[in-house]
mmCIF file of C-alpha atoms in Angstrom:
data_model
loop_
_atom_site.group_PDB
_atom_site.id
_atom_site.type_symbol
_atom_site.label_atom_id
_atom_site.label_comp_id
_atom_site.label_asym_id
_atom_site.label_seq_id
_atom_site.Cartn_x
_atom_site.Cartn_y
_atom_site.Cartn_z
ATOM 1 C CA MET A 1 179.805 102.404 -48.829
ATOM 2 C CA ASN A 2 179.190 103.148 -52.432
ATOM 3 C CA TRP A 3 176.570 101.473 -54.796
ATOM 4 C CA LYS A 4 179.389 99.736 -56.731
ATOM 5 C CA LYS A 5 180.381 97.908 -53.534
ATOM 6 C CA LEU A 6 176.801 97.157 -52.621
ATOM 7 C CA LEU A 7 176.335 95.548 -55.994
ATOM 8 C CA LEU A 8 179.539 93.574 -55.755
ATOM 9 C CA GLY A 9 178.453 92.305 -52.371
ATOM 10 C CA LEU A 10 175.017 91.329 -53.840
ATOM 11 C CA GLN A 11 176.742 89.147 -56.380
ATOM 12 C CA HIS A 12 178.695 87.332 -53.588
ATOM 13 C CA VAL A 13 175.533 86.882 -51.908
ATOM 14 C CA PHE A 14 173.810 85.270 -55.093
ATOM 15 C CA THR A 15 176.924 83.217 -55.752
ATOM 16 C CA MET A 16 176.819 81.537 -52.157
ATOM 17 C CA PHE A 17 172.964 81.555 -51.754
ATOM 18 C CA GLY A 18 172.176 78.241 -53.655
ATOM 19 C CA ALA A 19 174.649 76.170 -51.880
ATOM 20 C CA THR A 20 174.261 77.832 -48.578
ATOM 21 C CA VAL A 21 170.572 77.196 -48.356
ATOM 22 C CA LEU A 22 170.704 73.678 -50.031
ATOM 23 C CA VAL A 23 172.427 72.459 -46.765
ATOM 24 C CA PRO A 24 169.656 73.250 -44.411
ATOM 25 C CA TYR A 25 167.068 72.262 -46.997
ATOM 26 C CA LEU A 26 168.500 68.625 -46.819
ATOM 27 C CA THR A 27 169.225 68.499 -43.275
ATOM 28 C CA GLY A 28 166.068 70.196 -41.642
ATOM 29 C CA ILE A 29 168.209 73.100 -40.095
ATOM 30 C CA PRO A 30 166.227 76.579 -40.372
ATOM 31 C CA VAL A 31 167.276 78.445 -43.530
ATOM 32 C CA SER A 32 167.157 81.755 -41.608
ATOM 33 C CA VAL A 33 169.530 80.411 -39.079
ATOM 34 C CA ALA A 34 171.864 79.158 -41.837
ATOM 35 C CA LEU A 35 171.752 82.605 -43.487
ATOM 36 C CA PHE A 36 172.581 84.422 -40.157
ATOM 37 C CA THR A 37 175.406 82.219 -39.089
ATOM 38 C CA SER A 38 177.167 82.423 -42.439
ATOM 39 C CA GLY A 39 177.079 86.091 -42.226
ATOM 40 C CA VAL A 40 178.213 86.362 -38.641
ATOM 41 C CA GLY A 41 180.808 83.515 -39.289
ATOM 42 C CA THR A 42 182.264 85.368 -42.051
ATOM 43 C CA LEU A 43 182.534 88.647 -40.226
ATOM 44 C CA VAL A 44 184.038 86.607 -37.293
ATOM 45 C CA PHE A 45 186.693 85.115 -39.766
ATOM 46 C CA HIS A 46 187.515 88.513 -41.223
ATOM 47 C CA PHE A 47 188.333 89.760 -37.754
ATOM 48 C CA LEU A 48 190.612 86.821 -36.846
ATOM 49 C CA THR A 49 192.324 87.120 -40.126
ATOM 50 C CA LYS A 50 193.084 90.913 -39.835
ATOM 51 C CA PHE A 51 190.495 91.882 -42.299
ATOM 52 C CA LYS A 52 192.899 90.736 -45.103
ATOM 53 C CA VAL A 53 191.501 87.670 -46.730
ATOM 54 C CA PRO A 54 188.647 88.100 -49.313
ATOM 55 C CA VAL A 55 186.824 84.937 -48.289
ATOM 56 C CA TYR A 56 183.147 84.071 -47.702
ATOM 57 C CA LEU A 57 182.073 81.415 -45.286
ATOM 58 C CA GLY A 58 178.834 79.255 -46.019
ATOM 59 C CA SER A 59 177.305 76.060 -45.030
ATOM 60 C CA SER A 60 179.609 73.043 -45.495
ATOM 61 C CA PHE A 61 178.603 70.115 -47.506
ATOM 62 C CA ALA A 62 181.135 67.885 -45.569
ATOM 63 C CA TYR A 63 178.710 67.681 -42.670
ATOM 64 C CA ILE A 64 175.499 66.918 -44.454
ATOM 65 C CA SER A 65 175.754 63.081 -44.165
ATOM 66 C CA PRO A 66 176.957 63.258 -40.448
ATOM 67 C CA ILE A 67 174.035 65.635 -39.565
ATOM 68 C CA ILE A 68 171.564 63.389 -41.305
ATOM 69 C CA SER A 69 172.965 60.133 -39.586
ATOM 70 C CA VAL A 70 172.583 61.977 -36.121
ATOM 71 C CA THR A 71 169.115 63.329 -36.586
ATOM 72 C CA SER A 72 167.973 59.926 -38.088
ATOM 73 C CA TYR A 73 169.385 58.108 -35.044
ATOM 74 C CA TYR A 74 167.705 60.384 -32.546
ATOM 75 C CA ALA A 75 164.366 60.408 -34.562
ATOM 76 C CA ALA A 76 164.386 56.514 -34.666
ATOM 77 C CA ASN A 77 165.220 56.362 -30.938
ATOM 78 C CA GLY A 78 162.167 58.494 -29.910
ATOM 79 C CA ASN A 79 163.755 61.771 -29.452
ATOM 80 C CA PRO A 80 163.062 63.718 -32.758
ATOM 81 C CA THR A 81 162.470 66.981 -30.997
ATOM 82 C CA ASP A 82 166.088 67.440 -29.973
ATOM 83 C CA ALA A 83 167.536 65.447 -32.832
ATOM 84 C CA LEU A 84 168.959 68.859 -34.562
ATOM 85 C CA ALA A 85 170.063 70.040 -31.223
ATOM 86 C CA TYR A 86 172.310 67.138 -30.774
ATOM 87 C CA ALA A 87 173.584 67.596 -34.308
ATOM 88 C CA THR A 88 174.705 71.031 -33.652
ATOM 89 C CA GLY A 89 176.153 70.338 -30.481
ATOM 90 C CA GLY A 90 178.416 68.162 -32.457
ATOM 91 C CA ILE A 91 179.105 70.999 -34.933
ATOM 92 C CA VAL A 92 180.156 73.059 -31.806
ATOM 93 C CA VAL A 93 182.829 70.628 -30.960
ATOM 94 C CA ALA A 94 183.888 70.209 -34.717
ATOM 95 C CA GLY A 95 184.645 73.970 -34.509
ATOM 96 C CA LEU A 96 186.749 73.645 -31.486
ATOM 97 C CA VAL A 97 188.701 70.757 -32.942
ATOM 98 C CA LYS A 98 189.344 73.074 -36.056
ATOM 99 C CA ILE A 99 190.659 75.764 -33.670
ATOM 100 C CA ILE A 100 192.931 73.318 -32.051
ATOM 101 C CA PHE A 101 194.178 72.338 -35.528
ATOM 102 C CA GLY A 102 194.679 75.938 -36.341
ATOM 103 C CA LEU A 103 197.039 76.192 -33.181
ATOM 104 C CA ILE A 104 199.020 73.075 -34.329
ATOM 105 C CA ILE A 105 199.434 74.473 -37.573
ATOM 106 C CA GLY A 106 200.848 77.703 -36.107
ATOM 107 C CA TRP A 107 203.139 75.464 -33.867
ATOM 108 C CA VAL A 108 204.766 73.061 -36.519
ATOM 109 C CA GLY A 109 203.992 74.986 -39.774
ATOM 110 C CA VAL A 110 201.584 74.365 -42.561
ATOM 111 C CA LYS A 111 203.929 72.305 -44.852
ATOM 112 C CA LYS A 112 204.183 69.623 -42.133
ATOM 113 C CA VAL A 113 200.469 69.518 -41.890
ATOM 114 C CA GLU A 114 200.137 69.045 -45.525
ATOM 115 C CA LYS A 115 202.052 65.855 -45.420
ATOM 116 C CA LEU A 116 199.056 64.313 -43.513
ATOM 117 C CA PHE A 117 196.753 65.176 -46.527
ATOM 118 C CA PRO A 118 198.358 64.263 -49.764
ATOM 119 C CA PRO A 119 196.450 64.588 -52.986
ATOM 120 C CA VAL A 120 195.490 60.857 -52.970
ATOM 121 C CA ILE A 121 193.580 61.473 -49.679
ATOM 122 C CA THR A 122 192.218 65.095 -50.584
ATOM 123 C CA GLY A 123 191.033 63.981 -53.814
ATOM 124 C CA THR A 124 189.436 61.002 -52.651
ATOM 125 C CA MET A 125 187.683 62.888 -49.879
ATOM 126 C CA ILE A 126 186.256 65.351 -52.068
ATOM 127 C CA THR A 127 184.843 62.601 -54.425
ATOM 128 C CA LEU A 128 183.287 61.075 -51.343
ATOM 129 C CA ILE A 129 181.672 64.342 -50.433
ATOM 130 C CA GLY A 130 179.848 64.415 -53.774
ATOM 131 C CA LEU A 131 179.042 60.549 -53.697
ATOM 132 C CA SER A 132 177.929 60.315 -50.165
ATOM 133 C CA LEU A 133 174.553 61.772 -50.856
ATOM 134 C CA ALA A 134 173.761 60.110 -54.066
ATOM 135 C CA LYS A 135 170.748 58.036 -52.872
ATOM 136 C CA THR A 136 169.431 60.877 -51.221
ATOM 137 C CA VAL A 137 169.388 63.329 -54.044
ATOM 138 C CA VAL A 138 168.172 60.640 -56.640
ATOM 139 C CA ASP A 139 165.260 59.914 -54.307
ATOM 140 C CA MET A 140 164.366 63.627 -54.221
ATOM 141 C CA ALA A 141 164.801 63.842 -57.961
ATOM 142 C CA SER A 142 162.529 60.866 -58.584
ATOM 143 C CA SER A 143 159.500 62.419 -56.930
ATOM 144 C CA ASN A 144 159.032 64.113 -60.362
ATOM 145 C CA TRP A 145 161.757 63.203 -62.940
ATOM 146 C CA ALA A 146 160.249 65.531 -65.709
ATOM 147 C CA LEU A 147 160.814 68.623 -63.206
ATOM 148 C CA ALA A 148 164.191 67.448 -62.178
ATOM 149 C CA ILE A 149 165.645 66.925 -65.622
ATOM 150 C CA LEU A 150 164.179 70.481 -66.490
ATOM 151 C CA VAL A 151 166.286 71.903 -63.828
ATOM 152 C CA ILE A 152 169.320 69.738 -64.827
ATOM 153 C CA ALA A 153 168.761 70.942 -68.363
ATOM 154 C CA THR A 154 168.699 74.520 -67.205
ATOM 155 C CA ILE A 155 171.903 74.312 -65.298
ATOM 156 C CA VAL A 156 173.593 72.699 -68.034
ATOM 157 C CA VAL A 157 172.577 75.490 -70.666
ATOM 158 C CA VAL A 158 173.458 78.283 -68.138
ATOM 159 C CA LYS A 159 177.013 76.972 -67.448
ATOM 160 C CA LEU A 160 177.773 76.102 -70.966
ATOM 161 C CA TYR A 161 176.066 78.777 -73.086
ATOM 162 C CA THR A 162 176.122 82.133 -70.886
ATOM 163 C CA LYS A 163 179.005 84.157 -69.873
ATOM 164 C CA GLY A 164 179.839 86.785 -67.103
ATOM 165 C CA PHE A 165 177.539 87.224 -64.204
ATOM 166 C CA LEU A 166 174.889 84.476 -65.385
ATOM 167 C CA ASN A 167 177.493 81.889 -65.821
ATOM 168 C CA LEU A 168 178.417 82.250 -62.034
ATOM 169 C CA LEU A 169 174.939 81.317 -60.983
ATOM 170 C CA PRO A 170 173.620 78.074 -62.618
ATOM 171 C CA ILE A 171 172.487 76.332 -59.621
ATOM 172 C CA LEU A 172 170.481 79.438 -58.492
ATOM 173 C CA ILE A 173 169.074 79.962 -62.033
ATOM 174 C CA GLY A 174 168.305 76.135 -62.306
ATOM 175 C CA ILE A 175 166.347 76.041 -58.958
ATOM 176 C CA SER A 176 164.495 79.362 -59.924
ATOM 177 C CA ALA A 177 163.403 77.935 -63.252
ATOM 178 C CA GLY A 178 162.132 74.792 -61.715
ATOM 179 C CA TYR A 179 160.357 76.780 -58.984
ATOM 180 C CA ALA A 180 158.691 79.034 -61.576
ATOM 181 C CA ILE A 181 157.520 75.970 -63.520
ATOM 182 C CA SER A 182 156.021 74.528 -60.181
ATOM 183 C CA LEU A 183 154.335 77.591 -59.381
ATOM 184 C CA LEU A 184 152.666 77.713 -63.038
ATOM 185 C CA THR A 185 151.611 74.122 -62.646
ATOM 186 C CA GLY A 186 150.218 74.244 -59.314
ATOM 187 C CA MET A 187 152.944 71.901 -57.822
ATOM 188 C CA VAL A 188 153.721 74.219 -54.822
ATOM 189 C CA ASP A 189 151.761 73.775 -51.875
ATOM 190 C CA PHE A 190 151.442 76.754 -49.378
ATOM 191 C CA SER A 191 148.732 75.194 -47.214
ATOM 192 C CA SER A 192 151.454 74.149 -44.459
ATOM 193 C CA LEU A 193 152.782 77.639 -44.003
ATOM 194 C CA ALA A 194 151.815 79.831 -40.896
ATOM 195 C CA GLY A 195 149.011 77.412 -39.664
ATOM 196 C CA GLY A 196 147.237 77.064 -43.188
ATOM 197 C CA LYS A 197 147.200 80.778 -44.058
ATOM 198 C CA GLY A 198 149.800 80.389 -46.677
ATOM 199 C CA LEU A 199 152.577 82.849 -47.716
ATOM 200 C CA THR A 200 150.321 85.891 -46.734
ATOM 201 C CA GLY A 201 150.550 84.476 -43.144
ATOM 202 C CA VAL A 202 154.281 84.830 -42.978
ATOM 203 C CA GLY A 203 155.464 88.013 -41.887
ATOM 204 C CA TRP A 204 158.278 90.076 -43.563
ATOM 205 C CA ILE A 205 160.337 90.553 -40.275
ATOM 206 C CA GLY A 206 161.099 88.031 -37.604
ATOM 207 C CA LEU A 207 163.851 86.461 -35.668
ATOM 208 C CA PRO A 208 165.640 83.548 -37.110
ATOM 209 C CA ALA A 209 164.640 80.070 -35.436
ATOM 210 C CA PHE A 210 167.438 79.903 -33.335
ATOM 211 C CA PHE A 211 167.784 76.853 -30.867
ATOM 212 C CA LEU A 212 170.507 75.966 -28.314
ATOM 213 C CA PRO A 213 172.913 72.829 -28.997
ATOM 214 C CA LYS A 214 172.858 69.558 -26.916
ATOM 215 C CA PHE A 215 175.752 67.195 -26.574
ATOM 216 C CA SER A 216 176.108 63.481 -26.537
ATOM 217 C CA TRP A 217 179.042 61.223 -27.229
ATOM 218 C CA TYR A 218 177.004 59.728 -30.021
ATOM 219 C CA SER A 219 176.642 63.017 -31.983
ATOM 220 C CA ILE A 220 180.407 64.291 -31.141
ATOM 221 C CA SER A 221 181.792 60.952 -32.444
ATOM 222 C CA VAL A 222 179.893 61.003 -35.789
ATOM 223 C CA ILE A 223 180.099 64.755 -36.586
ATOM 224 C CA VAL A 224 183.458 65.683 -35.184
ATOM 225 C CA PRO A 225 185.437 63.427 -37.623
ATOM 226 C CA ALA A 226 183.953 65.586 -40.410
ATOM 227 C CA ALA A 227 186.223 68.449 -39.210
ATOM 228 C CA LEU A 228 189.199 66.564 -40.693
ATOM 229 C CA VAL A 229 187.466 66.719 -44.180
ATOM 230 C CA ALA A 230 186.542 70.319 -43.673
ATOM 231 C CA ALA A 231 190.235 71.232 -42.534
ATOM 232 C CA VAL A 232 191.519 69.635 -45.900
ATOM 233 C CA GLU A 233 189.068 71.610 -47.793
ATOM 234 C CA HIS A 234 189.911 74.830 -46.053
ATOM 235 C CA ILE A 235 193.707 74.594 -46.737
ATOM 236 C CA GLY A 236 192.719 74.039 -50.418
ATOM 237 C CA ASP A 237 190.727 76.941 -50.434
ATOM 238 C CA ILE A 238 193.192 79.308 -48.895
ATOM 239 C CA TYR A 239 195.790 78.159 -51.278
ATOM 240 C CA ALA A 240 193.410 78.791 -54.048
ATOM 241 C CA VAL A 241 192.456 82.419 -52.967
ATOM 242 C CA SER A 242 196.036 83.196 -52.484
ATOM 243 C CA MET A 243 196.928 82.166 -56.080
ATOM 244 C CA VAL A 244 194.061 84.005 -57.426
ATOM 245 C CA THR A 245 194.920 87.330 -55.571
ATOM 246 C CA GLY A 246 198.607 87.048 -55.934
ATOM 247 C CA LYS A 247 198.896 87.243 -52.097
ATOM 248 C CA PRO A 248 200.455 84.533 -49.814
ATOM 249 C CA PHE A 249 197.558 84.522 -47.247
ATOM 250 C CA TYR A 250 198.783 81.101 -45.902
ATOM 251 C CA ASP A 251 201.745 83.196 -44.716
ATOM 252 C CA ASN A 252 200.061 86.553 -44.026
ATOM 253 C CA PRO A 253 197.886 86.530 -41.923
ATOM 254 C CA GLY A 254 198.807 82.777 -41.863
ATOM 255 C CA MET A 255 197.027 79.276 -42.247
ATOM 256 C CA ASN A 256 196.784 78.945 -38.503
ATOM 257 C CA ARG A 257 194.640 82.284 -38.130
ATOM 258 C CA SER A 258 192.337 81.313 -41.238
ATOM 259 C CA MET A 259 191.976 77.762 -39.743
ATOM 260 C CA MET A 260 191.074 79.144 -36.364
ATOM 261 C CA GLY A 261 188.697 81.533 -37.990
ATOM 262 C CA ASP A 262 186.907 79.000 -39.786
ATOM 263 C CA GLY A 263 186.712 77.044 -36.394
ATOM 264 C CA PHE A 264 185.264 79.871 -34.538
ATOM 265 C CA ALA A 265 182.806 80.618 -37.350
ATOM 266 C CA THR A 266 181.602 76.817 -37.130
ATOM 267 C CA SER A 267 181.273 76.713 -33.250
ATOM 268 C CA ILE A 268 179.291 79.912 -33.188
ATOM 269 C CA ALA A 269 177.020 78.568 -35.935
ATOM 270 C CA GLY A 270 176.508 75.433 -33.753
ATOM 271 C CA ILE A 271 175.700 77.433 -30.707
ATOM 272 C CA PHE A 272 172.840 79.496 -32.756
ATOM 273 C CA GLY A 273 171.600 76.081 -34.183
ATOM 274 C CA GLY A 274 173.225 76.557 -37.620
ATOM 275 C CA PRO A 275 175.183 74.311 -39.893
ATOM 276 C CA ALA A 276 179.082 74.220 -39.974
ATOM 277 C CA ASN A 277 180.699 76.913 -41.947
ATOM 278 C CA THR A 278 183.449 76.672 -44.494
ATOM 279 C CA THR A 279 185.301 78.794 -47.044
ATOM 280 C CA TYR A 280 183.631 79.129 -50.048
ATOM 281 C CA SER A 281 185.432 78.278 -53.413
ATOM 282 C CA GLU A 282 182.427 79.422 -55.488
ATOM 283 C CA ASN A 283 183.157 83.091 -54.128
ATOM 284 C CA THR A 284 186.795 82.650 -54.895
ATOM 285 C CA GLY A 285 185.692 82.010 -58.179
ATOM 286 C CA VAL A 286 183.968 85.298 -58.716
ATOM 287 C CA LEU A 287 187.161 86.975 -57.419
ATOM 288 C CA ALA A 288 188.997 85.336 -60.434
ATOM 289 C CA LEU A 289 186.282 86.649 -62.878
ATOM 290 C CA THR A 290 185.866 90.149 -61.604
ATOM 291 C CA GLY A 291 189.532 90.846 -60.339
ATOM 292 C CA VAL A 292 188.035 92.797 -57.312
ATOM 293 C CA TYR A 293 189.886 91.488 -54.204
ATOM 294 C CA ASP A 294 188.712 94.010 -51.653
ATOM 295 C CA PRO A 295 187.780 91.895 -48.643
ATOM 296 C CA SER A 296 185.417 94.565 -47.436
ATOM 297 C CA ILE A 297 183.016 93.391 -50.269
ATOM 298 C CA MET A 298 182.703 90.077 -48.687
ATOM 299 C CA ARG A 299 181.809 91.779 -45.310
ATOM 300 C CA ILE A 300 179.051 93.574 -47.160
ATOM 301 C CA ALA A 301 177.782 90.324 -48.399
ATOM 302 C CA ALA A 302 177.872 88.946 -44.858
ATOM 303 C CA VAL A 303 175.625 91.818 -43.681
ATOM 304 C CA ILE A 304 173.239 91.358 -46.447
ATOM 305 C CA ALA A 305 172.920 87.632 -45.487
ATOM 306 C CA ILE A 306 172.296 88.601 -41.993
ATOM 307 C CA ILE A 307 169.545 91.055 -42.995
ATOM 308 C CA LEU A 308 168.026 88.228 -45.108
ATOM 309 C CA SER A 309 167.958 85.914 -42.051
ATOM 310 C CA PHE A 310 165.282 88.298 -40.493
ATOM 311 C CA VAL A 311 162.882 88.031 -43.433
ATOM 312 C CA PRO A 312 160.696 84.929 -42.852
ATOM 313 C CA LYS A 313 159.135 85.054 -46.281
ATOM 314 C CA VAL A 314 162.623 84.047 -47.610
ATOM 315 C CA GLU A 315 162.727 80.786 -45.614
ATOM 316 C CA ALA A 316 159.023 80.238 -46.212
ATOM 317 C CA ILE A 317 159.474 80.207 -50.021
ATOM 318 C CA ILE A 318 162.633 78.007 -49.884
ATOM 319 C CA ARG A 319 160.639 75.531 -47.972
ATOM 320 C CA THR A 320 158.019 75.296 -50.414
ATOM 321 C CA ILE A 321 160.369 74.375 -53.193
ATOM 322 C CA PRO A 322 159.575 70.908 -54.446
ATOM 323 C CA SER A 323 162.008 68.199 -53.548
ATOM 324 C CA ALA A 324 162.369 67.262 -57.442
ATOM 325 C CA VAL A 325 163.657 70.712 -57.941
ATOM 326 C CA MET A 326 166.378 70.277 -55.243
ATOM 327 C CA GLY A 327 167.053 66.926 -56.305
ATOM 328 C CA GLY A 328 167.695 67.912 -59.885
ATOM 329 C CA ALA A 329 170.013 70.720 -58.828
ATOM 330 C CA SER A 330 171.699 68.389 -56.209
ATOM 331 C CA ILE A 331 172.349 65.848 -58.709
ATOM 332 C CA ILE A 332 174.625 68.323 -60.670
ATOM 333 C CA LEU A 333 176.119 69.936 -57.591
ATOM 334 C CA PHE A 334 177.150 66.859 -55.916
ATOM 335 C CA GLY A 335 178.164 65.175 -59.317
ATOM 336 C CA MET A 336 180.652 68.285 -59.894
ATOM 337 C CA ILE A 337 181.884 67.994 -56.286
ATOM 338 C CA ALA A 338 182.719 64.149 -56.857
ATOM 339 C CA THR A 339 184.370 64.995 -60.349
ATOM 340 C CA THR A 340 186.430 67.821 -58.664
ATOM 341 C CA GLY A 341 187.784 65.264 -56.586
ATOM 342 C CA VAL A 342 188.745 63.020 -59.526
ATOM 343 C CA ARG A 343 190.326 66.310 -61.046
ATOM 344 C CA THR A 344 192.529 66.600 -57.885
ATOM 345 C CA LEU A 345 193.910 63.368 -58.445
ATOM 346 C CA VAL A 346 194.665 63.842 -62.056
ATOM 347 C CA GLU A 347 196.001 67.362 -61.820
ATOM 348 C CA ASN A 348 198.218 66.383 -59.125
ATOM 349 C CA GLN A 349 199.402 63.420 -61.099
ATOM 350 C CA VAL A 350 198.560 60.841 -58.420
ATOM 351 C CA LYS A 351 200.067 57.590 -59.606
ATOM 352 C CA MET A 352 197.934 54.685 -59.087
ATOM 353 C CA ASN A 353 200.369 52.373 -57.655
ATOM 354 C CA ASN A 354 199.506 49.598 -55.369
ATOM 355 C CA LYS A 355 200.214 51.790 -52.386
ATOM 356 C CA ASN A 356 197.675 54.647 -53.484
ATOM 357 C CA ILE A 357 195.255 51.994 -54.834
ATOM 358 C CA LEU A 358 195.066 50.440 -51.348
ATOM 359 C CA ILE A 359 194.426 53.779 -49.742
ATOM 360 C CA VAL A 360 191.725 54.729 -52.096
ATOM 361 C CA SER A 361 189.963 51.457 -51.798
ATOM 362 C CA LEU A 362 189.996 51.451 -48.009
ATOM 363 C CA MET A 363 188.599 54.904 -48.035
ATOM 364 C CA LEU A 364 185.749 54.429 -50.656
ATOM 365 C CA ILE A 365 184.132 51.301 -49.828
ATOM 366 C CA PRO A 366 183.600 51.706 -45.992
ATOM 367 C CA ALA A 367 182.275 55.221 -46.540
ATOM 368 C CA LEU A 368 179.841 54.380 -49.425
ATOM 369 C CA GLY A 369 179.079 51.076 -47.903
ATOM 370 C CA GLY A 370 177.763 52.814 -44.695
ATOM 371 C CA ALA A 371 180.364 50.994 -42.417
ATOM 372 C CA VAL A 372 180.209 51.812 -38.674
ATOM 373 C CA LEU A 373 182.679 51.326 -35.908
ATOM 374 C CA GLN A 374 180.850 51.571 -32.552
ATOM 375 C CA PHE A 375 182.584 51.888 -29.315
ATOM 376 C CA GLY A 376 179.895 52.094 -26.583
ATOM 377 C CA ASN A 377 178.423 55.477 -27.352
ATOM 378 C CA PHE A 378 181.253 56.382 -29.516
ATOM 379 C CA SER A 379 180.671 55.812 -33.222
ATOM 380 C CA LEU A 380 183.071 56.390 -36.297
ATOM 381 C CA GLN A 381 181.325 56.230 -39.548
ATOM 382 C CA GLY A 382 180.835 57.968 -43.057
ATOM 383 C CA LEU A 383 183.324 60.739 -44.178
ATOM 384 C CA GLY A 384 184.936 60.913 -40.821
ATOM 385 C CA LEU A 385 185.774 57.185 -40.779
ATOM 386 C CA SER A 386 187.100 57.446 -44.447
ATOM 387 C CA ALA A 387 189.333 60.449 -43.435
ATOM 388 C CA ILE A 388 190.782 58.703 -40.345
ATOM 389 C CA ILE A 389 191.336 55.347 -42.625
ATOM 390 C CA GLY A 390 193.185 57.464 -45.251
ATOM 391 C CA ILE A 391 195.471 59.273 -42.761
ATOM 392 C CA LEU A 392 196.418 56.113 -41.187
ATOM 393 C CA GLY A 393 196.847 54.347 -44.064
ATOM 394 C CA ASN A 394 199.148 56.868 -45.578
ATOM 395 C CA LEU A 395 201.141 57.120 -42.482
ATOM 396 C CA LEU A 396 201.622 53.301 -42.214
ATOM 397 C CA LEU A 397 202.575 52.925 -45.837
ATOM 398 C CA ARG A 398 204.613 56.204 -46.306
ATOM 399 C CA ASN A 399 207.940 54.436 -46.100
ATOM 400 C CA LYS A 400 206.863 51.432 -47.782
ATOM 401 C CA ASP A 401 208.429 50.715 -51.159
ATOM 402 C CA VAL A 402 205.657 50.360 -53.682
ATOM 403 C CA SER A 403 207.269 47.311 -55.184
ATOM 404 C CA GLU A 404 206.935 45.364 -51.873
ATOM 405 C CA ILE A 405 203.079 45.886 -51.792
ATOM 406 C CA LYS A 406 201.573 42.993 -53.796
#
């Protein structure tokens, strides 16, 4: 491995880092485990896709709301210790669902599967991923609006007025700037670290805080439907990286293999106590900018992430970042995700006829309004419920003449 490849690998680590650690920050999952499982998941994905696809897998945003729902449920019912374990149990099963989905794609072909997820559904789902945590991130930012606005301003300046490598890291730079100001003004509290010894009490080398998953029908029913959302995201990402590189990865090694690789990465993450994995479009953006499509560079990034997971000081520092800093960054990040969904609708020229208005309406309000369908210990809610409503609505109205829907 030469130094140029190492630097390119580090660039991909920096690119994925902000988003990958944000998920455990919001859900309570150990950051060290998230870094470890993202690295291992990426290596597993490359193995299953014959080492051909230049993709990095990081923490999926689609599962944040379901994880919070599960942990809140168990915390409220007197079982806070095992709350995350039940959430990661659901993640294990969600990964298995994506593996099955990959087998189905291999059987019927990707074109037929795409018909289940037309742009009206995918665009709406992406928008909902961004909007589903609006209240949470605003609450975080409101703990110190001045600090949150500073972070937002930094991100805007970096994104609009820088070029090259810096332009790829607006979230990371914004969080770093907010954290630096917090340190200078005495807003960072190290007293809770290492039994009151502060950052110096946290070692440089240590095992990630792995824990085993637990399973329940409730956690499975809440988290597994999010696999539909992640599957839609995966299909879009593989087409995107194919377009950027000029290589039809959806045919060779095939969308079935890439989906199964995504599923195995997610299940393995859940087994170790990590968040679900997904292909990262941020790193695909780096491919487009650099023109370097060597998949081995992604594997170098994966190894670096695994090494960082064994450095406890990394997680300790992240855990001391004030919530207002992360809240400000999240306002931008989730807002951009929501507008990406809108852009998907616009760029695919989705006509807002009566049929599509009905589908979008049925998806938006139940998800944002917190609708829950309870069947004993089985529960459908949030993004998963919205995805199922969208798919069923599209199937039921598929052959309906638009003029007939009043």
